[in-house]
Each structure stands twice: as C-alpha cells, then as structure tokens.
CSV table of C-alpha atoms and ligand atoms in Angstrom, one decimal:
chain,number,residue,atom,x,y,z
A,1,UNK,CA,-58.2,-32.4,86.1
A,2,UNK,CA,-56.3,-30.9,89.1
A,3,UNK,CA,-56.6,-32.4,92.4
A,4,UNK,CA,-56.9,-29.9,95.3
A,5,UNK,CA,-56.5,-29.6,99.2
A,6,UNK,CA,-57.5,-27.1,101.4
A,7,UNK,CA,-54.3,-26.3,103.5
A,8,UNK,CA,-54.4,-23.9,106.7
A,9,UNK,CA,-52.4,-20.6,106.2
A,10,UNK,CA,-52.6,-18.7,109.2
A,11,UNK,CA,-54.6,-18.6,112.5
A,12,UNK,CA,-55.8,-15.8,114.4
A,13,UNK,CA,-58.2,-15.1,117.2
A,14,UNK,CA,-59.5,-12.3,119.5
A,15,UNK,CA,-60.8,-12.3,123.2
A,16,UNK,CA,-62.5,-9.6,124.7
A,17,UNK,CA,-60.8,-7.6,127.5
A,18,UNK,CA,-63.4,-8.1,130.2
A,19,UNK,CA,-62.7,-11.3,132.2
A,20,UNK,CA,-65.0,-12.5,135.0
A,21,UNK,CA,-63.5,-15.0,137.5
A,22,UNK,CA,-65.3,-17.8,139.2
A,23,UNK,CA,-64.9,-15.8,142.2
A,24,UNK,CA,-67.0,-12.7,140.6
A,25,UNK,CA,-69.5,-15.3,139.5
A,26,UNK,CA,-69.9,-16.3,143.0
A,27,UNK,CA,-70.9,-13.0,143.9
A,28,UNK,CA,-73.6,-12.9,141.3
A,29,UNK,CA,-75.3,-16.3,142.1
A,30,UNK,CA,-75.0,-19.5,144.3
A,31,UNK,CA,-71.8,-20.9,143.2
A,32,UNK,CA,-67.4,-21.0,144.1
A,33,UNK,CA,-64.4,-20.9,142.7
A,34,UNK,CA,-64.2,-24.6,144.2
A,35,UNK,CA,-67.4,-26.2,142.4
A,36,UNK,CA,-66.7,-24.6,139.1
A,37,UNK,CA,-63.1,-25.8,139.0
A,38,UNK,CA,-63.4,-29.0,140.4
A,39,UNK,CA,-66.7,-29.9,138.1
A,40,UNK,CA,-65.2,-27.9,134.7
A,41,UNK,CA,-62.1,-26.8,135.2
A,42,UNK,CA,-63.0,-23.1,134.1
A,43,UNK,CA,-61.1,-20.4,136.1
A,44,UNK,CA,-62.3,-17.5,134.2
A,45,UNK,CA,-64.1,-16.6,131.2
A,46,UNK,CA,-63.8,-13.4,129.0
A,47,UNK,CA,-67.1,-10.8,128.0
A,48,UNK,CA,-67.5,-9.0,125.3
A,49,UNK,CA,-68.0,-5.1,126.3
A,50,UNK,CA,-71.1,-3.1,125.9
A,51,UNK,CA,-71.5,-2.8,122.1
A,52,UNK,CA,-68.9,-5.3,121.1
A,53,UNK,CA,-70.7,-7.7,118.8
A,54,UNK,CA,-69.9,-10.9,117.1
A,55,UNK,CA,-69.1,-9.7,114.1
A,56,UNK,CA,-66.6,-7.1,115.6
A,57,UNK,CA,-64.7,-10.2,117.4
A,58,UNK,CA,-64.8,-12.1,114.1
A,59,UNK,CA,-62.8,-9.3,112.0
A,60,UNK,CA,-60.5,-8.8,114.3
A,61,UNK,CA,-59.7,-12.4,114.6
A,62,UNK,CA,-59.6,-12.5,110.8
A,63,UNK,CA,-57.4,-9.4,110.5
A,64,UNK,CA,-55.0,-11.2,113.0
A,65,UNK,CA,-55.3,-14.8,110.7
A,66,UNK,CA,-54.8,-12.8,107.4
A,67,UNK,CA,-51.3,-11.3,109.1
A,68,UNK,CA,-50.2,-14.6,110.1
A,69,UNK,CA,-51.2,-15.9,106.5
A,70,UNK,CA,-49.2,-13.0,105.1
A,71,UNK,CA,-52.5,-12.1,103.1
A,72,UNK,CA,-54.5,-9.6,102.9
A,73,UNK,CA,-58.2,-9.1,102.9
A,74,UNK,CA,-58.1,-8.6,99.4
A,75,UNK,CA,-57.4,-12.5,98.8
A,76,UNK,CA,-59.9,-13.8,100.5
A,77,UNK,CA,-63.2,-15.2,98.0
A,78,UNK,CA,-65.1,-16.8,101.1
A,79,UNK,CA,-66.0,-16.3,104.3
A,80,UNK,CA,-67.8,-18.9,106.5
A,81,UNK,CA,-68.7,-17.7,110.2
A,82,UNK,CA,-70.1,-20.5,112.4
A,83,UNK,CA,-72.0,-18.6,114.9
A,84,UNK,CA,-75.1,-19.1,117.5
A,85,UNK,CA,-75.1,-15.8,118.4
A,86,UNK,CA,-75.6,-13.6,115.1
A,87,UNK,CA,-75.4,-10.0,115.2
A,88,UNK,CA,-78.7,-10.1,113.6
A,89,UNK,CA,-81.3,-12.5,112.9
A,90,UNK,CA,-80.4,-11.3,109.0
A,91,UNK,CA,-77.9,-10.6,107.5
A,92,UNK,CA,-75.5,-13.1,108.0
A,93,UNK,CA,-72.9,-12.2,110.2
A,94,UNK,CA,-70.3,-13.1,107.6
A,95,UNK,CA,-71.9,-10.5,105.4
A,96,UNK,CA,-71.2,-8.0,107.9
A,97,UNK,CA,-67.6,-9.5,108.6
A,98,UNK,CA,-67.1,-9.3,104.7
A,99,UNK,CA,-68.1,-5.4,104.8
A,100,UNK,CA,-66.0,-5.1,107.8
A,101,UNK,CA,-63.1,-6.5,106.1
A,102,UNK,CA,-63.4,-4.3,103.1
A,103,UNK,CA,-64.3,-7.6,100.9
A,104,UNK,CA,-66.6,-6.8,98.0
A,105,UNK,CA,-66.1,-9.8,95.9
A,106,UNK,CA,-66.8,-13.7,96.5
A,107,UNK,CA,-69.5,-15.5,98.9
A,108,UNK,CA,-70.4,-15.1,102.7
A,109,UNK,CA,-72.5,-17.0,104.8
A,110,UNK,CA,-73.0,-18.2,108.5
A,111,UNK,CA,-73.6,-21.9,109.5
A,112,UNK,CA,-75.5,-22.7,112.5
A,113,UNK,CA,-74.4,-25.8,114.5
A,114,UNK,CA,-73.8,-24.2,117.6
A,115,UNK,CA,-70.8,-25.7,119.6
A,116,UNK,CA,-69.7,-27.9,116.9
A,117,UNK,CA,-70.3,-25.1,114.3
A,118,UNK,CA,-66.6,-24.7,113.5
A,119,UNK,CA,-66.1,-28.2,112.2
A,120,UNK,CA,-69.0,-27.7,110.3
A,121,UNK,CA,-67.5,-24.7,108.6
A,122,UNK,CA,-64.4,-26.5,107.9
A,123,UNK,CA,-66.1,-29.0,106.1
A,124,UNK,CA,-68.2,-26.3,104.4
A,125,UNK,CA,-64.9,-24.4,103.1
A,126,UNK,CA,-63.3,-27.4,102.4
A,127,UNK,CA,-65.7,-28.6,100.0
A,128,UNK,CA,-65.8,-25.2,98.1
A,129,UNK,CA,-62.1,-25.2,97.9
A,130,UNK,CA,-61.8,-28.8,97.0
A,131,UNK,CA,-63.7,-28.3,94.3
A,132,UNK,CA,-62.0,-25.4,92.7
A,133,UNK,CA,-65.1,-23.0,93.3
A,134,UNK,CA,-63.2,-20.6,95.8
A,135,UNK,CA,-59.6,-19.9,96.3
A,136,UNK,CA,-59.4,-18.7,100.1
A,137,UNK,CA,-62.0,-18.7,102.8
A,138,UNK,CA,-61.7,-17.3,106.3
A,139,UNK,CA,-63.5,-20.0,108.1
A,140,UNK,CA,-64.4,-18.2,111.6
A,141,UNK,CA,-65.6,-19.3,114.7
A,142,UNK,CA,-67.3,-16.4,116.9
A,143,UNK,CA,-69.6,-16.2,119.9
A,144,UNK,CA,-71.1,-13.7,122.2
A,145,UNK,CA,-73.0,-16.1,124.5
A,146,UNK,CA,-72.9,-13.8,127.2
A,147,UNK,CA,-76.1,-12.1,125.2
A,148,UNK,CA,-78.0,-15.6,125.6
A,149,UNK,CA,-77.3,-17.0,129.1
A,150,UNK,CA,-79.7,-16.3,131.8
A,151,UNK,CA,-77.6,-15.2,134.3
A,152,UNK,CA,-79.7,-16.3,137.2
A,153,UNK,CA,-78.9,-19.8,136.1
A,154,UNK,CA,-75.8,-21.2,138.0
A,155,UNK,CA,-76.0,-24.3,136.0
A,156,UNK,CA,-75.4,-22.4,132.8
A,157,UNK,CA,-74.0,-19.0,133.1
A,158,UNK,CA,-70.7,-20.4,135.1
A,159,UNK,CA,-69.9,-22.3,131.9
A,160,UNK,CA,-69.7,-19.9,128.8
A,161,UNK,CA,-67.3,-16.8,127.5
A,162,UNK,CA,-67.2,-14.8,124.6
A,163,UNK,CA,-64.8,-14.7,121.5
A,164,UNK,CA,-63.8,-15.3,118.4
A,165,UNK,CA,-60.8,-17.9,115.9
A,166,UNK,CA,-60.2,-17.6,112.6
A,167,UNK,CA,-58.0,-19.5,109.8
A,168,UNK,CA,-57.0,-19.2,106.6
A,169,UNK,CA,-57.8,-21.9,104.1
A,170,UNK,CA,-56.1,-22.1,100.9
A,171,UNK,CA,-56.8,-24.0,98.1
A,172,UNK,CA,-53.7,-25.9,96.9
A,173,UNK,CA,-52.5,-28.4,94.3
A,174,UNK,CA,-52.6,-31.8,96.2
A,175,UNK,CA,-48.8,-32.8,94.3
A,176,UNK,CA,-47.6,-29.3,95.7
A,177,UNK,CA,-49.4,-29.1,99.2
A,178,UNK,CA,-46.5,-31.9,100.9
A,179,UNK,CA,-49.4,-34.0,102.5
A,180,UNK,CA,-50.7,-30.6,104.0
A,181,UNK,CA,-54.4,-29.9,104.6
A,182,UNK,CA,-57.9,-31.1,105.9
A,183,UNK,CA,-57.3,-34.6,105.9
A,184,UNK,CA,-61.2,-36.0,106.3
A,185,UNK,CA,-64.0,-34.3,108.2
A,186,UNK,CA,-66.9,-36.5,110.0
A,187,UNK,CA,-70.2,-34.8,110.7
A,188,UNK,CA,-73.1,-36.4,112.5
A,189,UNK,CA,-76.8,-34.4,113.9
A,190,UNK,CA,-79.2,-35.9,115.8
A,191,UNK,CA,-82.4,-33.6,116.5
A,192,UNK,CA,-83.9,-36.1,119.0
A,193,UNK,CA,-81.4,-34.3,121.5
A,194,UNK,CA,-83.1,-30.8,121.2
A,195,UNK,CA,-84.4,-30.3,124.4
A,196,UNK,CA,-81.2,-30.9,126.4
A,197,UNK,CA,-79.1,-28.0,125.1
A,198,UNK,CA,-81.1,-25.4,123.3
A,199,UNK,CA,-82.3,-21.7,123.1
A,200,UNK,CA,-85.9,-21.0,124.0
A,201,UNK,CA,-86.5,-18.5,121.5
A,202,UNK,CA,-86.1,-17.3,118.2
A,203,UNK,CA,-87.7,-15.3,115.4
A,204,UNK,CA,-90.5,-17.9,114.1
A,205,UNK,CA,-91.5,-19.2,117.4
A,206,UNK,CA,-91.3,-16.5,120.3
A,207,UNK,CA,-90.1,-13.5,118.5
A,208,UNK,CA,-88.1,-13.1,121.1
A,209,UNK,CA,-83.9,-14.2,121.3
A,210,UNK,CA,-84.3,-16.6,124.4
A,211,UNK,CA,-81.9,-17.8,126.8
A,212,UNK,CA,-79.7,-21.0,126.8
A,213,UNK,CA,-81.3,-24.1,128.9
A,214,UNK,CA,-79.2,-27.5,129.2
A,215,UNK,CA,-79.5,-30.9,131.3
A,216,UNK,CA,-75.7,-30.7,131.6
A,217,UNK,CA,-75.5,-34.1,133.3
A,218,UNK,CA,-77.1,-35.6,130.2
A,219,UNK,CA,-75.2,-34.0,127.9
A,220,UNK,CA,-71.8,-34.7,129.5
A,221,UNK,CA,-73.1,-38.5,128.8
A,222,UNK,CA,-73.5,-38.2,125.4
A,223,UNK,CA,-70.7,-35.9,124.5
A,224,UNK,CA,-67.9,-38.2,125.4
A,225,UNK,CA,-69.5,-41.1,123.8
A,226,UNK,CA,-70.5,-38.9,120.5
A,227,UNK,CA,-67.1,-37.2,120.6
A,228,UNK,CA,-65.1,-40.7,120.2
A,229,UNK,CA,-67.2,-42.1,117.9
A,230,UNK,CA,-66.6,-39.0,115.6
A,231,UNK,CA,-62.8,-38.9,116.1
A,232,UNK,CA,-62.8,-42.7,115.1
A,233,UNK,CA,-64.9,-42.4,111.8
A,234,UNK,CA,-62.6,-38.9,110.8
A,235,UNK,CA,-59.5,-41.2,111.7
A,236,UNK,CA,-60.7,-44.2,109.7
A,237,UNK,CA,-61.9,-41.9,106.8
A,238,UNK,CA,-58.5,-40.5,106.5
A,239,UNK,CA,-56.5,-44.0,107.0
A,240,UNK,CA,-54.5,-42.5,109.9
A,241,UNK,CA,-54.3,-44.0,113.4
A,242,UNK,CA,-54.8,-41.8,116.4
A,243,UNK,CA,-51.8,-42.7,117.6
A,244,UNK,CA,-50.5,-40.6,114.5
A,245,UNK,CA,-52.1,-37.6,115.7
A,246,UNK,CA,-49.6,-34.9,116.9
A,247,UNK,CA,-52.5,-32.9,118.6
A,248,UNK,CA,-56.0,-32.9,119.7
A,249,UNK,CA,-57.5,-29.6,120.0
A,250,UNK,CA,-60.8,-30.2,121.2
A,251,UNK,CA,-64.0,-28.0,121.9
A,252,UNK,CA,-63.6,-26.5,125.1
A,253,UNK,CA,-66.6,-27.4,127.3
A,254,UNK,CA,-65.4,-29.1,130.1
A,255,UNK,CA,-62.3,-30.4,131.0
A,256,UNK,CA,-63.8,-33.7,132.3
A,257,UNK,CA,-64.8,-34.0,128.9
A,258,UNK,CA,-61.6,-33.6,127.2
A,259,UNK,CA,-59.9,-35.9,129.6
A,260,UNK,CA,-62.2,-38.6,129.3
A,261,UNK,CA,-62.1,-38.3,125.4
A,262,UNK,CA,-58.5,-38.4,125.6
A,263,UNK,CA,-58.5,-41.3,127.8
A,264,UNK,CA,-60.9,-43.5,125.3
A,265,UNK,CA,-59.0,-42.6,122.6
A,266,UNK,CA,-55.8,-43.4,124.4
A,267,UNK,CA,-54.2,-40.0,123.3
A,268,UNK,CA,-51.4,-39.0,126.1
A,269,UNK,CA,-52.1,-35.6,128.4
A,270,UNK,CA,-49.6,-34.0,126.3
A,271,UNK,CA,-50.8,-33.9,123.0
A,272,UNK,CA,-54.4,-32.3,124.1
A,273,UNK,CA,-54.5,-28.7,124.0
A,274,UNK,CA,-56.5,-27.3,127.0
A,275,UNK,CA,-57.7,-23.7,127.2
A,276,UNK,CA,-60.9,-24.3,129.1
A,277,UNK,CA,-59.5,-22.8,132.3
A,278,UNK,CA,-58.7,-19.3,130.6
A,279,UNK,CA,-61.6,-19.0,128.0
A,280,UNK,CA,-64.5,-21.3,129.4
A,281,UNK,CA,-67.0,-22.5,126.7
A,282,UNK,CA,-66.7,-20.1,123.9
A,283,UNK,CA,-68.9,-22.3,121.5
A,284,UNK,CA,-68.0,-22.3,118.2
A,285,UNK,CA,-64.7,-20.1,118.7
A,286,UNK,CA,-63.3,-22.4,121.1
A,287,UNK,CA,-61.4,-24.6,118.4
A,288,UNK,CA,-60.0,-22.0,116.5
A,289,UNK,CA,-59.3,-20.2,119.9
A,290,UNK,CA,-57.3,-22.7,121.2
A,291,UNK,CA,-55.7,-23.8,118.2
A,292,UNK,CA,-54.3,-20.1,118.1
A,293,UNK,CA,-53.0,-20.5,121.3
A,294,UNK,CA,-51.2,-23.6,120.8
A,295,UNK,CA,-49.5,-22.1,117.3
A,296,UNK,CA,-48.4,-19.2,119.7
A,297,UNK,CA,-46.8,-21.2,122.1
A,298,UNK,CA,-44.6,-23.0,119.5
A,299,UNK,CA,-46.9,-26.2,120.5
A,300,UNK,CA,-48.7,-26.7,116.8
A,301,UNK,CA,-46.1,-26.3,114.1
A,302,UNK,CA,-46.5,-26.5,110.4
A,303,UNK,CA,-46.5,-30.4,109.1
A,304,UNK,CA,-48.2,-31.4,112.6
A,305,UNK,CA,-51.2,-33.6,112.6
A,306,UNK,CA,-54.0,-31.9,114.3
A,307,UNK,CA,-57.2,-33.5,115.6
A,308,UNK,CA,-60.3,-31.4,116.3
A,309,UNK,CA,-63.6,-31.7,117.5
A,310,UNK,CA,-67.0,-30.7,119.3
A,311,UNK,CA,-70.2,-31.3,120.3
A,312,UNK,CA,-73.1,-29.2,120.7
A,313,UNK,CA,-77.0,-28.1,120.7
A,314,UNK,CA,-78.9,-30.1,118.0
A,315,UNK,CA,-76.8,-32.1,119.0
A,316,UNK,CA,-74.8,-31.3,116.2
A,317,UNK,CA,-71.1,-33.0,116.4
A,318,UNK,CA,-68.0,-33.7,114.4
A,319,UNK,CA,-64.4,-34.2,114.1
A,320,UNK,CA,-61.9,-33.4,111.6
A,321,UNK,CA,-58.1,-34.3,111.0
A,322,UNK,CA,-56.0,-31.3,109.6
A,323,UNK,CA,-52.3,-31.5,108.7
A,324,UNK,CA,-51.1,-27.9,109.5
B,401,UT7,O1,-70.7,-27.2,124.9
B,401,UT7,C1,-71.7,-27.7,124.3
B,401,UT7,C2,-71.6,-29.2,125.1
B,401,UT7,N1,-71.7,-28.8,126.5
B,401,UT7,C3,-71.2,-29.7,127.5
B,401,UT7,O2,-70.6,-30.3,127.0
B,401,UT7,C4,-71.2,-29.4,128.6
B,401,UT7,C5,-71.7,-30.4,129.4
B,401,UT7,N2,-72.1,-30.8,130.9
B,401,UT7,C6,-71.2,-30.3,131.6
B,401,UT7,O3,-69.8,-30.0,131.9
B,401,UT7,C7,-71.4,-30.9,133.5
B,401,UT7,O4,-72.7,-31.7,133.3
B,401,UT7,C8,-72.1,-29.6,134.2
B,401,UT7,C9,-70.3,-28.8,134.5
B,401,UT7,C10,-72.9,-28.6,133.7
B,401,UT7,C11,-72.4,-30.0,135.5
B,401,UT7,O5,-71.3,-30.8,136.1
B,401,UT7,P1,-72.2,-32.5,136.8
B,401,UT7,O6,-71.6,-32.8,137.8
B,401,UT7,O7,-72.9,-33.1,135.8
B,401,UT7,O8,-73.3,-31.6,138.2
B,401,UT7,P2,-75.0,-31.7,138.1
B,401,UT7,O9,-75.5,-31.0,136.8
B,401,UT7,O10,-75.5,-33.3,137.9
B,401,UT7,O11,-75.4,-31.3,139.2
B,401,UT7,C12,-74.6,-31.5,140.4
B,401,UT7,C13,-75.1,-30.8,141.2
B,401,UT7,C14,-76.9,-30.7,141.2
B,401,UT7,O12,-76.7,-30.0,143.2
B,401,UT7,P3,-77.7,-31.4,143.9
B,401,UT7,O13,-78.8,-31.7,142.9
B,401,UT7,O14,-76.7,-32.5,143.8
B,401,UT7,O15,-78.0,-30.7,144.7
B,401,UT7,C15,-76.7,-28.8,140.5
B,401,UT7,O16,-77.5,-27.9,141.7
B,401,UT7,O17,-74.3,-29.4,141.6
B,401,UT7,C16,-75.2,-28.4,141.9
B,401,UT7,N3,-75.0,-27.1,140.9
B,401,UT7,C17,-74.0,-26.2,141.2
B,401,UT7,N4,-73.6,-26.0,142.3
B,401,UT7,C18,-72.7,-25.2,142.7
B,401,UT7,C19,-74.9,-26.6,139.4
B,401,UT7,N5,-74.4,-25.7,138.8
B,401,UT7,C20,-73.4,-25.2,140.1
B,401,UT7,C21,-72.9,-24.0,140.0
B,401,UT7,N6,-72.4,-23.9,141.2
B,401,UT7,N7,-72.7,-23.3,139.1
C-alpha cells in the first residue's frame, strides 16, 4: 500500500479594502491608540465591505492559492472551510465557495473550531489525503468577525478584523515528497471554558446571530499555557525539537501572547511571524494570512519547517508542524 503525505502546494490570502485604525476606534468607543498598541500590538484591521461575505473572501483567497500552486479549481476535490462566521446557518460556506469556484465534484464542508479552526481544518484535510480518499484540498480560514462584534464593547471590538487565507494541500507519495508535508497535528478542546469566550446567540438557542463576549484577561492566561502544551505535544509527536523549527506562525490574537509563547518555548524573536499589528485577530483566517505574508516577503521557503498554533472559543486549541 502507498504511504501518503499532505504537501503544501500554494498559499493565498485576501484582505478587504477598508481599514479601521486605532484612531478610528477612538472616535467610536472610549479607547485610544496607546492602550490598544500597548495591550495588544494591534494598529489596524481590515473590515469587509457591505455585502462582502465570508465566502467571497474565501473564494478570492482560494483563487490566489491555486495561482500560487500553478493549479486550477478543476484540480480540487476537497474543500474545508474553517469559519465561525458562515454566510448562512446552512448550507456550509464551503459549498458556497465550491460553487463560486465552479467545482462540481468532490466534497466541501465547514469546520467550527473558532480561532483554532485552521489547525482543525489542516488536521481534517490531512487525514483524508493521507488515507487516499481525496487528492487535493483547499484548506481555508475565513472570517467576518466585524458582523458579530458588539461595537459598543471596547473590550472586544478593538481586537478583531476580517480576512481569509487558503492553502492547497496535495496528496503525495511519502517516498517522493522529500520530507515535505504535514508532520504532526495536536488538537485539544475543553468545553468547561465556554463562558470565557463565546457568542450569545445561535439558531437553536436564541434564533439570532448574537455578539462575541470575552473575559479577555482570563483567556490570555489560558492561551499561553495551553498553546505551549500543544506545541510541545506536536513536536514530540513528530520527533522534532522546537529548536529545529524555522518559522513560528502563531494565531494572531495579541502580540503579548505571541511573545510569551515564543519565550516559553525558547524560540528566537526573528523566527516569529507576526501580522497582529496590521490584521488584528482574524480568528480562523489569522494563521494562513500570516503564512501568506511570510511567503510573499521571502521569509518562508520550500523545505522550511513551520510551526502553527491557535486557541479560541470552546476552548479549542491545537498546533501543527509542516515542512513547506
Ligand atoms: O482569538 C481568541 C483568543 N483571544 C485572545 O487570545 C484574547 C486574549 N486576551 C487579550 O488579548 C487581553 O486580555 C485583552 C487585550 C483583551 C485585554 O488586555 P488586558 O491587559 O488583559 O486588560 P484587562 O481586560 O485586564 O483590562 C484592563 C483595563 C480595564 O480597566 P480597569 O478595570 O483596570 O479600570 C479595562 O476596562 O483596561 C480597560 N480596557 C480598555 N481601555 C481602553 C479594556 N478594553 C479597553 C480598551 N481601551 N479598548
């Protein structure tokens, strides 16, 4: 039997045109650039235009990932969209994206693991590809958190932004992949923490979409320890030392979390890819968005060992090691 591995063929991203700065927010709620910068590192975030949906952004990021891979939509037989802000309660945003890309074969479905959704989506697609069930997957993180924010709550509305990122994962025979591919994925969740980060609405509870609610300082403490544990588990699973990692591409929630985790793991600052200043927290989109930036500016290259991680509502969290 063939032994397969999932290899990254291309990465693409999309950010909406509209930019909201900290000064803009200072005119909306009782906040200021100094507080937001000092506590989070965020300077600005992108906001979807009226009528621009999660699937619009996901489809555009996918087109760019396909172009980077030198492939077309016809080459894709699996679409996994990680999102907590779907276009509709149903159908899955993934099927809307599938239709926008003109794909009529294979399967498409959504993953709901909030900010850690992209790590969960990688794990899911990887399992299908490695089992030989599909050949090429679009793994997408896409969010319009601007639509679920309480714009009068300064504790949350300053933190998030919109955007999408996508990667093309391809099944390759292990013997031919030259050590490239997904090396390990570690996933965790613990529903006891629901009330620390959640949305107070939903189809079966309130029949409304609801707004994001967060006890930020408590989430912060959990984030640093849980991410570090997950990274250790993923590296152990792969038999790779943290020191061998070339690039750390974390979930972009807060610069202080990124720095604290990197310090805890003993990762050099120059290995940390941070886009939190420019994008804010884009939930499931943050890791592929950051990865695309680091590829575009020449930092992340084929053969590099990349460590990704994320934590969010649930809590759900995880980490993965990928040789690009
Ligand atoms: O992606 C999912 C994972 N999410 C996260 O990882 C988020 C984790 N949490 C965080 O990033 C941080 O906890 C925050 C950035 C949300 C908050 O930073 P903090 O240092 O934990 O501040 P805090 O919540 O303890 O609040 C400190 C003070 C409070 O005032 P008092 O009670 O000390 O008078 C807040 O009311 O800062 C106040 N505050 C603000 N002030 C100005 C809260 N939000 C703002 C604001 N502007 N936007």
